[in-house]
Tab-separated table of C-alpha atoms in Angstrom:
chain	number	residue	atom	x	y	z
A	1197	MET	CA	0.127	0.159	-0.063
A	1198	ARG	CA	1.250	3.683	-0.977
A	1199	LEU	CA	0.125	5.893	2.008
A	1200	SER	CA	0.292	9.576	1.488
A	1201	VAL	CA	-0.852	12.231	4.016
A	1202	PHE	CA	-1.585	15.846	3.203
A	1203	TYR	CA	-1.941	18.325	6.031
A	1204	GLY	CA	-4.784	20.368	4.273
A	1205	PRO	CA	-7.008	19.867	1.213
A	1206	GLU	CA	-5.062	22.628	-0.291
A	1207	GLY	CA	-1.930	20.214	-0.641
A	1208	VAL	CA	-3.853	17.605	-2.511
A	1209	PRO	CA	-2.461	17.131	-6.016
A	1210	ALA	CA	-4.791	18.537	-8.732
A	1211	ALA	CA	-4.031	15.468	-10.908
A	1212	GLY	CA	-4.581	11.876	-10.121
A	1213	SER	CA	-6.566	10.089	-7.452
A	1214	PRO	CA	-6.066	7.336	-4.927
A	1215	ASP	CA	-8.169	4.224	-4.588
A	1216	CYS	CA	-9.201	5.287	-1.211
A	1217	ALA	CA	-9.186	8.713	0.696
A	1218	VAL	CA	-9.551	9.296	4.426
A	1219	ALA	CA	-10.691	12.699	5.540
A	1220	ILE	CA	-9.914	14.004	9.036
A	1221	ASP	CA	-11.241	16.721	11.140
A	1222	VAL	CA	-10.762	15.584	14.699
A	1223	LEU	CA	-12.109	18.928	16.173
A	1224	ARG	CA	-14.785	18.208	15.350
A	1225	ALA	CA	-16.607	17.474	11.943
A	1226	THR	CA	-15.421	13.708	11.336
A	1227	THR	CA	-15.659	12.901	15.068
A	1228	THR	CA	-19.521	14.463	14.836
A	1229	ILE	CA	-20.325	12.498	11.626
A	1230	ALA	CA	-19.296	9.351	13.475
A	1231	ALA	CA	-21.332	10.175	16.464
A	1232	ALA	CA	-24.281	11.007	14.563
A	1233	LEU	CA	-24.330	7.707	12.576
A	1234	GLY	CA	-23.612	5.993	15.866
A	1235	SER	CA	-26.763	7.574	17.247
A	1236	GLY	CA	-28.799	6.218	14.456
A	1237	ALA	CA	-28.996	8.922	11.840
A	1238	GLU	CA	-29.934	7.467	8.507
A	1239	ALA	CA	-27.072	9.356	6.837
A	1240	VAL	CA	-25.122	12.589	7.064
A	1241	GLN	CA	-24.907	14.762	3.888
A	1242	VAL	CA	-22.149	17.394	3.978
A	1243	PHE	CA	-22.000	20.726	2.197
A	1244	SER	CA	-19.295	23.561	1.921
A	1245	GLY	CA	-22.004	26.142	1.579
A	1246	VAL	CA	-24.904	27.159	3.702
A	1247	GLU	CA	-27.386	28.095	0.924
A	1248	GLU	CA	-26.624	24.795	-0.946
A	1249	LEU	CA	-27.305	22.923	2.328
A	1250	LYS	CA	-30.752	24.761	2.815
A	1251	THR	CA	-31.881	24.097	-0.766
A	1252	ALA	CA	-31.152	20.266	-0.400
A	1253	CYS	CA	-32.615	20.054	3.120
A	1254	GLU	CA	-35.885	21.765	2.017
A	1255	ALA	CA	-36.313	19.023	-0.525
A	1256	TRP	CA	-36.240	16.308	2.105
A	1257	PRO	CA	-39.354	15.198	4.046
A	1258	GLU	CA	-39.763	17.474	6.841
A	1259	GLY	CA	-39.846	14.820	9.712
A	1260	LYS	CA	-36.837	13.062	8.288
A	1261	ARG	CA	-34.268	15.899	8.358
A	1262	ILE	CA	-32.343	17.859	10.734
A	1263	THR	CA	-29.655	20.622	10.210
A	1264	LEU	CA	-26.106	20.639	11.864
A	1265	GLY	CA	-23.837	23.660	11.113
A	1266	GLU	CA	-20.922	25.527	12.451
A	1267	ARG	CA	-18.766	28.656	11.662
A	1268	GLY	CA	-15.757	29.683	13.699
A	1269	GLY	CA	-16.827	27.144	16.349
A	1270	ASP	CA	-20.319	28.594	16.906
A	1271	LYS	CA	-23.612	27.029	15.669
A	1272	ILE	CA	-25.076	28.686	12.760
A	1273	PRO	CA	-28.233	30.732	13.599
A	1274	GLY	CA	-31.406	28.888	12.675
A	1275	PHE	CA	-29.860	25.556	12.609
A	1276	ALA	CA	-31.002	22.789	14.830
A	1277	LEU	CA	-27.675	21.628	15.964
A	1278	GLY	CA	-23.890	22.807	16.239
A	1279	ASN	CA	-20.876	20.784	15.573
A	1280	SER	CA	-20.696	19.012	18.985
A	1281	PRO	CA	-20.622	15.244	19.128
A	1282	LEU	CA	-22.272	15.631	22.613
A	1283	GLU	CA	-25.572	16.988	21.234
A	1284	LEU	CA	-26.706	13.985	19.085
A	1285	PRO	CA	-29.021	11.851	21.254
A	1286	PRO	CA	-30.660	8.885	19.309
A	1287	GLU	CA	-33.999	10.270	20.146
A	1288	ILE	CA	-33.424	13.289	18.058
A	1289	LEU	CA	-31.432	11.756	15.302
A	1290	ARG	CA	-32.745	8.155	14.820
A	1291	GLU	CA	-33.596	7.468	11.083
A	1292	LYS	CA	-33.216	11.117	10.135
A	1293	ARG	CA	-30.760	12.662	7.542
A	1294	VAL	CA	-28.325	15.273	8.974
A	1295	PHE	CA	-27.541	18.075	6.741
A	1296	MET	CA	-24.068	19.401	7.889
A	1297	THR	CA	-21.701	22.159	7.164
A	1298	THR	CA	-18.537	23.152	9.191
A	1299	THR	CA	-15.678	25.579	8.873
A	1300	ASN	CA	-13.079	23.122	8.047
A	1301	GLY	CA	-14.031	19.517	7.941
A	1302	THR	CA	-16.650	19.440	5.154
A	1303	ARG	CA	-14.077	21.137	2.800
A	1304	SER	CA	-11.675	18.340	2.954
A	1305	LEU	CA	-14.552	15.860	2.431
A	1306	GLU	CA	-15.738	17.715	-0.659
A	1307	ARG	CA	-12.331	18.004	-1.956
A	1308	MET	CA	-12.040	14.231	-2.146
A	1309	ARG	CA	-15.653	13.439	-2.981
A	1310	GLY	CA	-14.737	12.011	-6.486
A	1311	THR	CA	-12.561	9.240	-4.873
A	1312	PRO	CA	-13.881	5.712	-5.375
A	1313	CYS	CA	-13.864	5.174	-1.606
A	1314	LEU	CA	-14.131	8.046	0.806
A	1315	LEU	CA	-13.999	7.575	4.521
A	1316	ALA	CA	-14.390	9.851	7.429
A	1317	ALA	CA	-11.846	9.285	10.231
A	1318	SER	CA	-11.306	10.647	13.827
A	1319	LEU	CA	-9.634	9.336	16.923
A	1320	VAL	CA	-12.961	7.955	18.139
A	1321	ASN	CA	-13.253	5.406	15.217
A	1322	LEU	CA	-9.537	4.503	14.453
A	1323	ALA	CA	-10.000	0.811	15.065
A	1324	SER	CA	-12.891	0.671	12.692
A	1325	LEU	CA	-10.932	2.462	9.993
A	1326	LEU	CA	-7.766	0.434	10.313
A	1327	SER	CA	-9.769	-2.803	10.128
A	1328	PHE	CA	-11.399	-1.736	6.903
A	1329	LEU	CA	-8.298	-0.446	5.268
A	1330	LYS	CA	-6.414	-3.684	6.184
A	1331	GLU	CA	-9.239	-5.793	4.839
A	1332	LYS	CA	-9.700	-4.007	1.573
A	1333	ALA	CA	-5.812	-3.649	0.920
A	1334	PHE	CA	-5.931	-0.769	-1.429
A	1335	GLU	CA	-3.065	0.088	-3.570
A	1336	SER	CA	-3.093	3.595	-2.847
A	1337	VAL	CA	-4.515	5.629	0.212
A	1338	TRP	CA	-4.698	9.309	0.660
A	1339	VAL	CA	-5.060	10.785	4.262
A	1340	VAL	CA	-6.321	14.390	4.121
A	1341	CYS	CA	-6.280	16.499	7.223
A	1342	SER	CA	-8.722	19.410	7.242
A	1343	GLY	CA	-6.380	21.901	9.108
A	1344	TRP	CA	-7.777	25.252	10.220
A	1345	GLU	CA	-8.628	27.747	7.561
A	1346	GLY	CA	-5.641	26.702	5.411
A	1347	ALA	CA	-3.131	26.110	8.164
A	1348	TYR	CA	-1.638	23.008	9.864
A	1349	SER	CA	-3.598	21.204	12.418
A	1350	LEU	CA	-1.781	19.456	15.126
A	1351	GLU	CA	-4.595	17.166	16.108
A	1352	ASP	CA	-5.363	16.055	12.646
A	1353	ALA	CA	-1.768	15.295	12.107
A	1354	PHE	CA	-1.815	13.185	15.138
A	1355	CYS	CA	-4.831	11.241	13.756
A	1356	ALA	CA	-3.255	10.795	10.472
A	1357	GLY	CA	-0.013	9.531	12.267
A	1358	ALA	CA	-2.134	6.877	14.125
A	1359	ILE	CA	-3.254	5.698	10.841
A	1360	ALA	CA	0.154	5.547	9.405
A	1361	ALA	CA	1.545	3.789	12.436
A	1362	GLY	CA	-1.307	1.345	12.212
A	1363	ILE	CA	-0.556	0.173	8.841
A	1364	GLU	CA	2.619	-1.916	8.743
A	1365	GLY	CA	4.763	-1.955	5.516
A	1366	ALA	CA	3.032	0.859	3.826
A	1367	LEU	CA	5.071	3.003	1.492
A	1368	ALA	CA	4.664	6.334	3.039
A	1369	ASN	CA	5.517	9.936	2.097
A	1370	ASP	CA	7.529	12.088	4.349
A	1371	GLU	CA	4.364	13.714	5.753
A	1372	ALA	CA	2.981	10.346	6.794
A	1373	ILE	CA	6.459	9.389	8.548
A	1374	ALA	CA	6.384	12.745	10.371
A	1375	ALA	CA	2.859	12.366	11.361
A	1376	ALA	CA	3.520	8.744	12.693
A	1377	ALA	CA	6.393	10.219	14.754
A	1378	LEU	CA	4.054	12.676	16.379
A	1379	TYR	CA	1.610	10.023	17.054
A	1380	GLN	CA	4.222	7.775	18.800
A	1381	GLN	CA	5.311	10.757	21.063
A	1382	TRP	CA	1.710	11.502	22.195
A	1383	LYS	CA	-0.388	8.313	21.803
A	1384	LYS	CA	-0.642	7.820	25.638
A	1385	GLU	CA	-1.936	11.410	26.104
A	1386	PRO	CA	-4.368	12.220	23.378
A	1387	LEU	CA	-6.483	14.654	25.543
A	1388	ARG	CA	-3.129	16.596	26.411
A	1389	LEU	CA	-2.284	16.821	22.765
A	1390	LEU	CA	-5.840	18.230	21.776
A	1391	LEU	CA	-5.710	20.766	24.678
A	1392	SER	CA	-2.294	22.004	23.657
A	1393	SER	CA	-3.339	22.573	20.147
A	1394	SER	CA	-4.314	25.944	18.899
A	1395	HIS	CA	-7.739	24.733	17.846
A	1396	GLY	CA	-8.250	22.910	21.142
A	1397	GLN	CA	-7.401	26.296	22.898
A	1398	ARG	CA	-10.094	28.113	20.827
A	1399	LEU	CA	-12.622	25.342	21.806
A	1400	LEU	CA	-11.445	25.620	25.478
A	1401	LYS	CA	-11.900	29.231	25.522
A	1402	ARG	CA	-15.710	28.510	24.447
A	1403	GLY	CA	-16.221	26.216	27.523
A	1404	LEU	CA	-15.956	22.999	25.269
A	1405	LEU	CA	-13.853	20.985	27.530
A	1406	LYS	CA	-16.191	17.994	27.336
A	1407	ASP	CA	-16.213	18.128	23.538
A	1408	LEU	CA	-12.415	17.875	23.689
A	1409	ALA	CA	-12.469	14.977	25.950
A	1410	PHE	CA	-14.940	13.160	23.718
A	1411	CYS	CA	-12.894	13.797	20.667
A	1412	ALA	CA	-9.695	12.491	22.409
A	1413	GLN	CA	-11.298	8.987	23.187
A	1414	LEU	CA	-9.429	6.537	21.197
A	1415	ASN	CA	-11.603	3.854	19.565
A	1416	SER	CA	-14.735	4.657	21.574
A	1417	LEU	CA	-17.130	4.208	18.510
A	1418	ASP	CA	-17.431	1.165	16.247
A	1419	VAL	CA	-18.622	3.316	13.448
A	1420	LEU	CA	-17.032	3.986	10.091
A	1421	PRO	CA	-18.606	6.613	7.809
A	1422	ILE	CA	-18.288	5.764	4.297
A	1423	GLN	CA	-19.477	7.813	1.267
A	1424	SER	CA	-22.318	6.033	-0.689
A	1425	GLU	CA	-22.914	8.876	-3.211
A	1426	PRO	CA	-21.155	12.306	-3.521
A	1427	GLY	CA	-21.283	14.259	-0.189
A	1428	LEU	CA	-23.489	11.524	1.527
A	1429	PHE	CA	-22.082	9.374	4.339
A	1430	ILE	CA	-23.648	6.043	5.813
A	1431	ARG	CA	-22.523	3.586	8.292
A	1432	GLU	CA	-20.138	0.834	7.075
A	1433	GLU	CA	-20.512	-1.817	9.609
A	1434	THR	CA	-16.876	-2.876	11.040
A	1435	ARG	CA	-15.905	-6.151	9.771
A	1436	LYS	CA	-13.816	-8.284	12.356
């Protein structure tokens, strides 16, 4: 397997495509997608823009839809939910489609939406992801971090490093090797890493320590979001 890590969607080559792409936004989009599907959502449909989301949402049956949106860490006015994995109880989400847009995470998902297999990864579902990648044995995998407004993101690089470290024998690019080294250094203290990151500090100032603690829980969810059609993510059952 050829494994390439990119620290932001801006760094992804314009030409070429992998057999499988993995999008990461630990704080908090891909964590929230996994949590929503784990709470029984029918699917999560992601959008980069608010107006596009509203148009698609209005075309879906009223009792089967719910909006989730965030800009700059805050819930978008008029949306039912913000980008918190702790605000997704089954009684609200069961069998509903979640229409979602966030500052950073949905951008990386949209950048890779043309890939034959697109997965959403975070620390909470690493084991599910690694099990799937090992079973499928793709020739090439691109791991795309979301970053923060075009800049490097420590927590996303840490998650990418966990993926790189978990796939033995992969032919990795330098970014993957560096990310794996970061993971090895911090793997026993994921919450401390998230708290020390710039994005973690932004969320902490908003009083979102519980969100950070949830996002730092390695392998807490047996859920793997996989794209079934462009922009639409459903639950791929983990195959043991």
